Short mmCIF file of C-alpha atoms in Angstrom, two decimals:
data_model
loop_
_atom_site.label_atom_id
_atom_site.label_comp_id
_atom_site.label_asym_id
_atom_site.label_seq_id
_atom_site.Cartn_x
_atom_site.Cartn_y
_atom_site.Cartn_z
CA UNK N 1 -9.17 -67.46 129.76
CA UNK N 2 -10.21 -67.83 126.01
CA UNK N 3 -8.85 -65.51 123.26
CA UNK N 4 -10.03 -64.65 119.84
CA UNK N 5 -10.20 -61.72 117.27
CA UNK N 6 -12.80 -60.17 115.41
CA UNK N 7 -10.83 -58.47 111.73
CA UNK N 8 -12.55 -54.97 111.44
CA UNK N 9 -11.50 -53.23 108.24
CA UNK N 10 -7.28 -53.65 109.05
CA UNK N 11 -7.33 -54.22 112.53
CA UNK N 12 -7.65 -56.91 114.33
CA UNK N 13 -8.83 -56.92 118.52
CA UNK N 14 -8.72 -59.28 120.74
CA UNK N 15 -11.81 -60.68 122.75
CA UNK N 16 -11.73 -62.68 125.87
CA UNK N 17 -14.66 -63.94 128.20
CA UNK N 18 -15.70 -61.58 130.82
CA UNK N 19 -16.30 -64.79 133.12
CA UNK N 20 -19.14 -66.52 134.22
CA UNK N 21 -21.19 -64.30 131.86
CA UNK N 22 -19.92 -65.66 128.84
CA UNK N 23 -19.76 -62.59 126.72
CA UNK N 24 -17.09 -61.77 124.49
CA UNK N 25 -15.53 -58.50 125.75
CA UNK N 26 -12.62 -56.49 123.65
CA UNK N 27 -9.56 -56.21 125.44
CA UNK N 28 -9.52 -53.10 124.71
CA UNK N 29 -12.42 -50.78 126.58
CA UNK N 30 -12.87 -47.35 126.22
CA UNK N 31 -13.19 -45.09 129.37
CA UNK N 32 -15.14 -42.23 128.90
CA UNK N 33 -14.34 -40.44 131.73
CA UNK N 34 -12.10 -38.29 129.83
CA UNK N 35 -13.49 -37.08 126.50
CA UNK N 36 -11.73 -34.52 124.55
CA UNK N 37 -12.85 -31.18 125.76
CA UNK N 38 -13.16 -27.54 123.63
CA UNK N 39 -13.98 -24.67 125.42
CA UNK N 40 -14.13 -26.33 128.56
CA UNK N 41 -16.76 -28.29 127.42
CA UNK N 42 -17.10 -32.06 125.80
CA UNK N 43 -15.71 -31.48 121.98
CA UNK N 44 -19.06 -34.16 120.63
CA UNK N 45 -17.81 -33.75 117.35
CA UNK N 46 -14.34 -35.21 117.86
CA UNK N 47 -15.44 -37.40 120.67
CA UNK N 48 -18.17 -39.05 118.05
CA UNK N 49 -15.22 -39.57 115.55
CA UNK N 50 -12.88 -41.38 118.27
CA UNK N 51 -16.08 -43.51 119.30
CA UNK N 52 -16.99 -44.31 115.83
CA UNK N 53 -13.18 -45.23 114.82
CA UNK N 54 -12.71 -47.21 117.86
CA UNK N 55 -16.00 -49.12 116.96
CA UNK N 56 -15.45 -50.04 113.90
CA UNK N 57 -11.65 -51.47 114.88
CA UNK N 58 -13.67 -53.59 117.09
CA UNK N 59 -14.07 -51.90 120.50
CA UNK N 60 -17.07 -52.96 122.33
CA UNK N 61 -16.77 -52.19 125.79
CA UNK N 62 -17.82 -48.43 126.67
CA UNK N 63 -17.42 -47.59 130.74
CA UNK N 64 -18.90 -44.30 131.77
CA UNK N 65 -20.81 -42.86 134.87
CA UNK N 66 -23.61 -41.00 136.52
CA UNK N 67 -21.02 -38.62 137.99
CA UNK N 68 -18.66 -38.17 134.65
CA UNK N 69 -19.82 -35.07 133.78
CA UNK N 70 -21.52 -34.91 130.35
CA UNK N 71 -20.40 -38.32 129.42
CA UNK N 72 -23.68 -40.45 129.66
CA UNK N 73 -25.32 -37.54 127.58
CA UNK N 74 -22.60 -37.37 124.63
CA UNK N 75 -22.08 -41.33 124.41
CA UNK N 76 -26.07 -41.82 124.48
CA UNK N 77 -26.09 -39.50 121.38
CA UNK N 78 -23.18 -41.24 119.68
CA UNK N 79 -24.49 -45.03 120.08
CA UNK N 80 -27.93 -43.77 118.78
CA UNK N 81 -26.85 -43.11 115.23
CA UNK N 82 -26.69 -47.31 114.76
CA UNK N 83 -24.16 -48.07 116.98
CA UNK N 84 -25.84 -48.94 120.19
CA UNK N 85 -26.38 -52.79 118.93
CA UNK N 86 -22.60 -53.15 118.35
CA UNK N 87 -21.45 -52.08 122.31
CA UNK N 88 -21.71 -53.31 125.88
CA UNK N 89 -22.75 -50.55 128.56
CA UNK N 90 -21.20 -50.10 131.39
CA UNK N 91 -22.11 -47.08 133.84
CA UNK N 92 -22.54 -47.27 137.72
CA UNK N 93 -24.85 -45.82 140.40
CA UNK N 94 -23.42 -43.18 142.42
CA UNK N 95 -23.17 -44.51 146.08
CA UNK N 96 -22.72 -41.41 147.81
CA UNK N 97 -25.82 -40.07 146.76
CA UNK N 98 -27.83 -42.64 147.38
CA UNK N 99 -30.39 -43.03 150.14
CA UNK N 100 -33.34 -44.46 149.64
CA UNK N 101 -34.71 -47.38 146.72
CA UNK N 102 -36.59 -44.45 144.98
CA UNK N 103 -33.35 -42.79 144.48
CA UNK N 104 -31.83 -45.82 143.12
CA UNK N 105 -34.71 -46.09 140.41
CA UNK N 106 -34.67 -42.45 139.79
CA UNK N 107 -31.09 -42.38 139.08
CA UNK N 108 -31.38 -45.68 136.75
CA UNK N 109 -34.33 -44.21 135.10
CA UNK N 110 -31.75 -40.88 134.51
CA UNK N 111 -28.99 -42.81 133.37
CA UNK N 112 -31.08 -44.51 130.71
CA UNK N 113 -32.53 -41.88 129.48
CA UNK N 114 -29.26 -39.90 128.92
CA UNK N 115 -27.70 -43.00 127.61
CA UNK N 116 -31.00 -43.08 125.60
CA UNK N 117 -31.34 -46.68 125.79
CA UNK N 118 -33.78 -49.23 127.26
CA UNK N 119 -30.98 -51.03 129.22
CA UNK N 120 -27.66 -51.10 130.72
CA UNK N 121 -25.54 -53.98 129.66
CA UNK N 122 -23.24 -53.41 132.79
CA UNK N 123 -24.35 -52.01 135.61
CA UNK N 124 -22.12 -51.37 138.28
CA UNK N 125 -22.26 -49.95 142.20
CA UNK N 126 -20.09 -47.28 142.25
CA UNK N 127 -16.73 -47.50 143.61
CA UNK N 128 -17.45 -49.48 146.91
CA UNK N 129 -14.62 -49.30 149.22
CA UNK N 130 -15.99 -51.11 152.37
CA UNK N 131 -18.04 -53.91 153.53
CA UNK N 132 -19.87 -51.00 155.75
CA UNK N 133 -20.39 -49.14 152.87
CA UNK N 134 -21.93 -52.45 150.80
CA UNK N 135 -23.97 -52.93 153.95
CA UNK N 136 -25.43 -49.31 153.97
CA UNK N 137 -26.71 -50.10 150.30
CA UNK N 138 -28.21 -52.99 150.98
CA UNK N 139 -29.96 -51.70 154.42
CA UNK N 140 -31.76 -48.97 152.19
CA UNK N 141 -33.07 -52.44 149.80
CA UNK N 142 -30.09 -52.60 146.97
CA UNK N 143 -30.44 -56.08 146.31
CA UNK N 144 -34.23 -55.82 146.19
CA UNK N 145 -33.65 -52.95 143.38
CA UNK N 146 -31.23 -54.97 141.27
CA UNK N 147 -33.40 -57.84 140.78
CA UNK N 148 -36.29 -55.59 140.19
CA UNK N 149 -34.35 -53.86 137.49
CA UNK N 150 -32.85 -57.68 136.15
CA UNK N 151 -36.08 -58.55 136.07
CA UNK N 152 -37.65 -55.71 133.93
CA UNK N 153 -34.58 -56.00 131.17
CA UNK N 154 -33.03 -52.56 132.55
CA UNK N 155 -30.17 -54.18 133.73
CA UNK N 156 -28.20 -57.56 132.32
CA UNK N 157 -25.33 -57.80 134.35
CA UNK N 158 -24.58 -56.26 137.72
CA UNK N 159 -20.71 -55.64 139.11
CA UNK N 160 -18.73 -52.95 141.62
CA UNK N 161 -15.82 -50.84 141.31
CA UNK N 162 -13.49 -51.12 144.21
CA UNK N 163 -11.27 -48.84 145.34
CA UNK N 164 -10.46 -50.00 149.44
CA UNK N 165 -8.17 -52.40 151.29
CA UNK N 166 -7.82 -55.79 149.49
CA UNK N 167 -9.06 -57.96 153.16
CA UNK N 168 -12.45 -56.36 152.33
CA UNK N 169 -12.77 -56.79 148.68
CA UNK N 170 -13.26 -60.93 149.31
CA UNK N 171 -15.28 -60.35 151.83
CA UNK N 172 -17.67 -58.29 149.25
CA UNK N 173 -17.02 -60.45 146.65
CA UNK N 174 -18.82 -62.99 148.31
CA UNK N 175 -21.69 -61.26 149.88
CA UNK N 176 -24.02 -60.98 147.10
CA UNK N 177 -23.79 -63.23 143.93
CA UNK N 178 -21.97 -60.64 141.15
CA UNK N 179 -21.20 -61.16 137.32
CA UNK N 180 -18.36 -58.96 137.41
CA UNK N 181 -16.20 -56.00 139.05
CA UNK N 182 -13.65 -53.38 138.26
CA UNK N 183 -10.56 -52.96 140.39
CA UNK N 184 -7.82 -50.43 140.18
CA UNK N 185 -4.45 -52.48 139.04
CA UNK N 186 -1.25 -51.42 137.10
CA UNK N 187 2.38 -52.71 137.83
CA UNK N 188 2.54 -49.84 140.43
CA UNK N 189 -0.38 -50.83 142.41
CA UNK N 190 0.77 -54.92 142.41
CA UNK N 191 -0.10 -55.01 145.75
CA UNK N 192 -2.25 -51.57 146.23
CA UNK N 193 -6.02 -51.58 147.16
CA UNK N 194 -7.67 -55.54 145.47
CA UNK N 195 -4.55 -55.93 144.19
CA UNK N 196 -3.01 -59.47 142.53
CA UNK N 197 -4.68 -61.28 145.47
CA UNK N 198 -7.87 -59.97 144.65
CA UNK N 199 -7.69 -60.02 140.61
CA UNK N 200 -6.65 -63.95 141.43
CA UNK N 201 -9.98 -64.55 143.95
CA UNK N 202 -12.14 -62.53 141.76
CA UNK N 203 -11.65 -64.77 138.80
CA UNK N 204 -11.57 -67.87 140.66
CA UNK N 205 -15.55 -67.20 141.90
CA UNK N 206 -16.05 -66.71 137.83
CA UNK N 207 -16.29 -63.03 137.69
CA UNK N 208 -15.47 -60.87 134.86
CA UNK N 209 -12.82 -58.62 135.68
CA UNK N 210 -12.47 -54.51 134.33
CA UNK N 211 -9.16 -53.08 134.77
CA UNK N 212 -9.22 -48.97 135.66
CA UNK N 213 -6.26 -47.22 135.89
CA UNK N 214 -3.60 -49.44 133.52
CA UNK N 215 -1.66 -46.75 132.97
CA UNK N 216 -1.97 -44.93 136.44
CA UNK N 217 -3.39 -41.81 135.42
CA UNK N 218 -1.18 -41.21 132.49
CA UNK N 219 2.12 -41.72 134.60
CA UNK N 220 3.19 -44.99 133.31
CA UNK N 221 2.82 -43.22 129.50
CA UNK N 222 4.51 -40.72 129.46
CA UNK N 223 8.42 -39.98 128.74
CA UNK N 224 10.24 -41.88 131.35
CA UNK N 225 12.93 -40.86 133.49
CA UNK N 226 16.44 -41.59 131.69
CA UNK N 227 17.08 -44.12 133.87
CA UNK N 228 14.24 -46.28 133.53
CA UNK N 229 14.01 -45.18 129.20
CA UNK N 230 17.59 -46.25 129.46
CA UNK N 231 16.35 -50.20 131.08
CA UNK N 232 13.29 -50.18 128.84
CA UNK N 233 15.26 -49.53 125.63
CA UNK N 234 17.69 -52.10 126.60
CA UNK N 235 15.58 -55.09 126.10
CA UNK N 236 15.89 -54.50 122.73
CA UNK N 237 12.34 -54.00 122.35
CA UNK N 238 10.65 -51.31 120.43
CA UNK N 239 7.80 -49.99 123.06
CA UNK N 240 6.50 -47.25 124.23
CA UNK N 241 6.27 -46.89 128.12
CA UNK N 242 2.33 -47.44 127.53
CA UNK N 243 3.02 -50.44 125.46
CA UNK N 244 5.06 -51.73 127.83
CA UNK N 245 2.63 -50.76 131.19
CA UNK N 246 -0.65 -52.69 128.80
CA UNK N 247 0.97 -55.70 128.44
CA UNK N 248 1.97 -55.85 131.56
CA UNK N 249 -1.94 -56.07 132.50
CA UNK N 250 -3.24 -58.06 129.56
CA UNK N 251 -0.42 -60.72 130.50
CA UNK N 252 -2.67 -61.93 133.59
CA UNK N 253 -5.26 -64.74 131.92
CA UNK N 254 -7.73 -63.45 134.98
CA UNK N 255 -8.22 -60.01 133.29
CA UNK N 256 -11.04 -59.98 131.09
CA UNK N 257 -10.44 -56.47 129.73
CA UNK N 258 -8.44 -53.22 131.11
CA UNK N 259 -10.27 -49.80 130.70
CA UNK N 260 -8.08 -46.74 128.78
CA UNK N 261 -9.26 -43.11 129.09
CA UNK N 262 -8.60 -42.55 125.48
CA UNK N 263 -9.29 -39.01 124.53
CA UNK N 264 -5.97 -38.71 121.79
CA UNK N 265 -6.87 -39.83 118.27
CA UNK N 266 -2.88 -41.49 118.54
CA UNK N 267 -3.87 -43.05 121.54
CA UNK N 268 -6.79 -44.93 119.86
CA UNK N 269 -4.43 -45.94 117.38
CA UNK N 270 -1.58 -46.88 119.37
CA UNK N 271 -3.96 -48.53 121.88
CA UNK N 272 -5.95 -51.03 119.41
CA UNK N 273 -2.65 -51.60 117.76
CA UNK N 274 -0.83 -53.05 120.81
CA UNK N 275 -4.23 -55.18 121.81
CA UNK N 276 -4.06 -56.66 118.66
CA UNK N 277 -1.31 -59.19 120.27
CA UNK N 278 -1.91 -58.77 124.04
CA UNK N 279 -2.40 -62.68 125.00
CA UNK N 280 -2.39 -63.94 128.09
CA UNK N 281 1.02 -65.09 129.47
CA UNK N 282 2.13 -64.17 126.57
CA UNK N 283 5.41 -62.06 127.83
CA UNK N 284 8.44 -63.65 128.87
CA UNK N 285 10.96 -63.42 131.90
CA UNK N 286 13.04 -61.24 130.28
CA UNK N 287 10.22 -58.91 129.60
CA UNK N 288 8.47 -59.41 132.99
CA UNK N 289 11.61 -58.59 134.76
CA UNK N 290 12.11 -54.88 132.68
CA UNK N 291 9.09 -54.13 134.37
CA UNK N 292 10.15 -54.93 137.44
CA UNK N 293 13.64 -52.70 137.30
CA UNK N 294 11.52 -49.73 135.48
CA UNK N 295 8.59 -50.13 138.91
CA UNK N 296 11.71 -49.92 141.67
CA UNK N 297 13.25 -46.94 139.78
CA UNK N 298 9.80 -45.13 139.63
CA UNK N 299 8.73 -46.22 142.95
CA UNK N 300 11.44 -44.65 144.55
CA UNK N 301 10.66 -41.26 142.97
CA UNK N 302 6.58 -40.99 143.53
CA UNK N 303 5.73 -38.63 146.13
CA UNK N 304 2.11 -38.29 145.83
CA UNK N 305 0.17 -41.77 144.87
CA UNK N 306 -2.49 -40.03 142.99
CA UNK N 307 -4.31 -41.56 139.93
CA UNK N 308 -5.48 -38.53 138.69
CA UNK N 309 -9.20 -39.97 139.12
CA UNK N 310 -10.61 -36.68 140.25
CA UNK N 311 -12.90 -38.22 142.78
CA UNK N 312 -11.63 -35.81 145.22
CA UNK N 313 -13.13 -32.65 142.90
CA UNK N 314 -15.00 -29.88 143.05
CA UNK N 315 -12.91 -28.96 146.18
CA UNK N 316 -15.05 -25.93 147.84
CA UNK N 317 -12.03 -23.55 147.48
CA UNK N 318 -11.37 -24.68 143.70
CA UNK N 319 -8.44 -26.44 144.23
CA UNK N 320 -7.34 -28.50 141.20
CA UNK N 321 -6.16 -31.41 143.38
CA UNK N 322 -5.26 -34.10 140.91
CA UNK N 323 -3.33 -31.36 138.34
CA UNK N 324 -1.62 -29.96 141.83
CA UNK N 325 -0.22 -33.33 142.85
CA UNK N 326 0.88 -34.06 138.71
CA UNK N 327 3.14 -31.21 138.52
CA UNK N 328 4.46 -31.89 141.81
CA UNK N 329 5.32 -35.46 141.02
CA UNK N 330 6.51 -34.59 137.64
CA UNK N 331 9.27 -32.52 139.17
CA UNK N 332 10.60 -35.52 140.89
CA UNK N 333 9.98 -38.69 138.69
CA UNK N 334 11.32 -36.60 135.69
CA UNK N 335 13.66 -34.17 137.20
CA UNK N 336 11.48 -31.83 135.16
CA UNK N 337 12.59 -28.03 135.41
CA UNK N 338 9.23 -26.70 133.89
CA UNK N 339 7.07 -28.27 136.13
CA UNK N 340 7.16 -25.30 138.27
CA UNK N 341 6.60 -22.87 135.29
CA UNK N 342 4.26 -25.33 134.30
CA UNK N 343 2.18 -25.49 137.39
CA UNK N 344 2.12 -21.68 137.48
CA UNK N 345 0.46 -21.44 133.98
CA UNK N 346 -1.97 -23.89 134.76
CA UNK N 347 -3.35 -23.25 137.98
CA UNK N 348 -2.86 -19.52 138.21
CA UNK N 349 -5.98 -18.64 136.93
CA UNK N 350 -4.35 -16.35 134.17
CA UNK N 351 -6.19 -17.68 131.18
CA UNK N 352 -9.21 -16.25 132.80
CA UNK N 353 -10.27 -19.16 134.73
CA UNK N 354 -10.13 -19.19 138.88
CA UNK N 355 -7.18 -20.24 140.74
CA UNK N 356 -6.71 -23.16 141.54
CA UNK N 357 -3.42 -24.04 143.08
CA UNK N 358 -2.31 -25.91 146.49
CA UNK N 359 -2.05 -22.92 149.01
CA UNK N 360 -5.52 -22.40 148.32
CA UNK N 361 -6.82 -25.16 150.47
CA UNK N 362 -9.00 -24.61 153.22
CA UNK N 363 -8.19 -27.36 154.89
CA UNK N 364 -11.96 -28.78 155.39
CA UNK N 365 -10.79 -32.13 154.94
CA UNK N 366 -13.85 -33.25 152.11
CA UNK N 367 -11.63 -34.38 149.17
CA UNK N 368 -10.27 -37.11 152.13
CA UNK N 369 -13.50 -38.28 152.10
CA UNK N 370 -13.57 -39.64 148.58
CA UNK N 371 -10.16 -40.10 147.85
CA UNK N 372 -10.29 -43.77 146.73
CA UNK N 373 -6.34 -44.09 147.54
CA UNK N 374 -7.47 -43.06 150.96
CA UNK N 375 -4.51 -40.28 150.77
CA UNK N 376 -3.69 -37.24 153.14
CA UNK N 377 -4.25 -34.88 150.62
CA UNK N 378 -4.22 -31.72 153.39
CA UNK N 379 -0.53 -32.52 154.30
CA UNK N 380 0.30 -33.39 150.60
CA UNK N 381 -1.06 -29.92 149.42
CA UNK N 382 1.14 -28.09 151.98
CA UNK N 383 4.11 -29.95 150.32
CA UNK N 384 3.25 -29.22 147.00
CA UNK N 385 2.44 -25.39 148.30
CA UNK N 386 5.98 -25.60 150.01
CA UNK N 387 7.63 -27.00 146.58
CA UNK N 388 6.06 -25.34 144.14
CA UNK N 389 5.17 -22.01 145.75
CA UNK N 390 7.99 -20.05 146.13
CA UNK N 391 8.29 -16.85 147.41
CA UNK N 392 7.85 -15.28 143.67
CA UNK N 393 4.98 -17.45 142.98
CA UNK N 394 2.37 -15.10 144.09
CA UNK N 395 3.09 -11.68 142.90
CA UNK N 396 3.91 -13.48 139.29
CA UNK N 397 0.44 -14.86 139.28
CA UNK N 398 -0.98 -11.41 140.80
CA UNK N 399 1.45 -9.97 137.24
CA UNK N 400 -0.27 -12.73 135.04
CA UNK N 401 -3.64 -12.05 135.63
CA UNK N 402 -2.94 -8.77 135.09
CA UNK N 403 -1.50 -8.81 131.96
CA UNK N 404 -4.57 -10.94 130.73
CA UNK N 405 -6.70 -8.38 132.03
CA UNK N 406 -5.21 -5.61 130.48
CA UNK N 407 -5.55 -7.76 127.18
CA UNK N 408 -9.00 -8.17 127.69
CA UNK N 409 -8.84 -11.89 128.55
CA UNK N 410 -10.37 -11.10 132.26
CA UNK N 411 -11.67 -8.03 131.43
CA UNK N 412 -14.52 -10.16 129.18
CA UNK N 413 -15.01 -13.12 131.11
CA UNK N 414 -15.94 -10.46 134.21
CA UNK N 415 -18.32 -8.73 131.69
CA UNK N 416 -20.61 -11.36 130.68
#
């Protein structure tokens, strides 16, 4: 795997081939899954000023999606004040809600138009978990569509995301001749989902290869348990637990570039600052094994393996799944005595917003159905209900709400 950099202004990123395609890819790619938000909408003003900084530091991989809401829309508008000439595309067809060709052309035809551009530089199928599933596509004429699209300059290269067991992912990798793919992998998830295997097979048929989920939803950035700050600090090395979890990644020479869900002007900065230096097998057994210590300490206190992905949302009783399960494993892997009080203020509704905490659930079983972990999210919730719940829970957010009501908070979001 070839490295280089490209200076801009006093950064410098590193580039690496994204495979068979030949294209020169910054380490570094920007997820856009997660843009900062302001009255529970997309903030475009400070979202266009991360873009734009990230840019011109030499970012040049943008990943988005049909189903990120708002995110194709407020990245088309950003590229289209000069800057779409100086990116790569990537966005993906939503598989679910696909079921015929002229769905799959309506929904590129969407996608382009919100991204207002006449093609996608990376087009990927959404998040295909199964041989089954790749079969159902290509039943209702998938492969017919891409080439179509290939051939009319809509599309340049064509990839999957993969979130199922790693004896399929071969098996897909194979059926159909793709340019790329994007698999879920983090020193947590080793041997999770595609895993190492699959990383190593992927590259060795020539594909590029997107990393989602480096830092595990935010859990492998955050403030550490004492124990594991305690082995992390002790190599002598001055890294933050994100520093440590990226390198980690950009250490394998098969990964072309890892995605980060950057949404924190510091985390832009701290980000392009670490991929300055991030090449591959570039860390050294001393290193390799603080990871290792740090991932048996953690492991040990996970409860829920949630990403935080959110493919398991809008649940029909509103339900904030992914936010349910963080508190809950925050309480354990940090021994954190606010999660509780945390949880509470979050999910209680009390800023006006609807409830959406774990005894809610209806127990309908749909978030199951997309969970790309393939988790048991029903018997989770009733643990996080059980833990998090206590008997004091309710009538405090029944006191809550009604001291925002009486404030007016309520009061004139029931008015409008």
């Amino acid at each position: 795997m070839n490295s280089h950099s490209i200076r801009k202004g006093v950064k410098t990123v590193l580039y690496r081939e994204m495979g068979k395609t030949g294209d020169q890819v910054s380490i570094l790619g920007y997820g856009c899954m997660r843009f900062p938000r302001a009255d529970r909408r997309i903030d475009e003003k400070r979202t266009e000023a991360q873009i734009i900084t990230a840019i011109e530091q030499g970012v040049n991989y943008f990943d988005t999606a049909y189903v990120y809401p708002g995110s194709e829309v407020t990245l088309g508008k950003i590229l289209s004040k000069g800057y779409r000439d100086k990116v790569l595309i990537a966005t993906k067809m939503p598989l679910f809600m696909i079921h015929s060709a002229k769905d799959m052309e309506a929904t590129l035809d969407t996608q382009l138009k919100r991204l207002q551009t006449d093609h996608i530089d990376y087009y990927l199928m959404h998040s295909i978990n199964s041989m089954a599933g790749w079969q159902r596509i290509k039943e209702l004429g998938v492969e017919e569509f891409l080439l179509k699209a290939k051939e009319a300059g809509k599309i340049n290269r064509i990839g999957f995301s993969y979130h199922g067991e790693k004896h399929q992912f071969k098996n897909i990798v194979d059926d159909y001749p793709w340019e790329f793919c994007q698999i879920q992998y983090n020193y947590m998830d080793e041997q999770n989902q595609a895993g190492k295997e699959g990383l190593s097979y992927a590259a060795s048929k020539g594909l590029g290869i997107s990393i989602m989920e480096p830092l595990r939803g935010g859990l492998l950035a955050r403030k550490m348990p004492e124990e594991v700050q305690k082995v992390l600090e002790e190599h002598g090395k001055e890294r933050t637990p994100a520093e440590w979890a990226l390198r980690w990644v950009w250490n394998h020479p098969e990964v072309s570039l890892l995605l980060s869900g950057m949404n924190e002007e510091s985390q832009i900065e701290e980000n392009i600052r670490i991929a300055d230096s991030c090449y591959p097998g570039s860390m050294t057994e001393e290193e390799l094994e603080t990871i290792q210590q740090a991932k048996e300490i953690l492991t040990k206190k996970v409860q829920v393996k949630c990403t935080g992905c959110g493919y398991c949302l809008p649940c029909p009783a509103g339900v904030n799944i992914p936010v349910c399960f963080g508190y809950y494993n925050d309480k354990y892997i940090y021994n954190d005595s606010s999660a509780r009080t945390f949880y509470m203020g979050m999910l209680s509704g009390a800023d006006g917003g609807k409830p959406s905490y774990a005894s809610l659930c209806l127990n309908c079983g749909k978030c199951e159905k997309h969970c790309p972990q393939h988790l048991p999210i029903r018997r989770h919730l009733k643990d996080v209900s059980k833990e998090m719940e206590k008997l004091y829970f309710k009538p405090a957010v029944g006191l809550l709400r009604g001291y925002y009501y009486l404030r007016g908070g309520l009061g004139k979001k029931s008015n409008k």
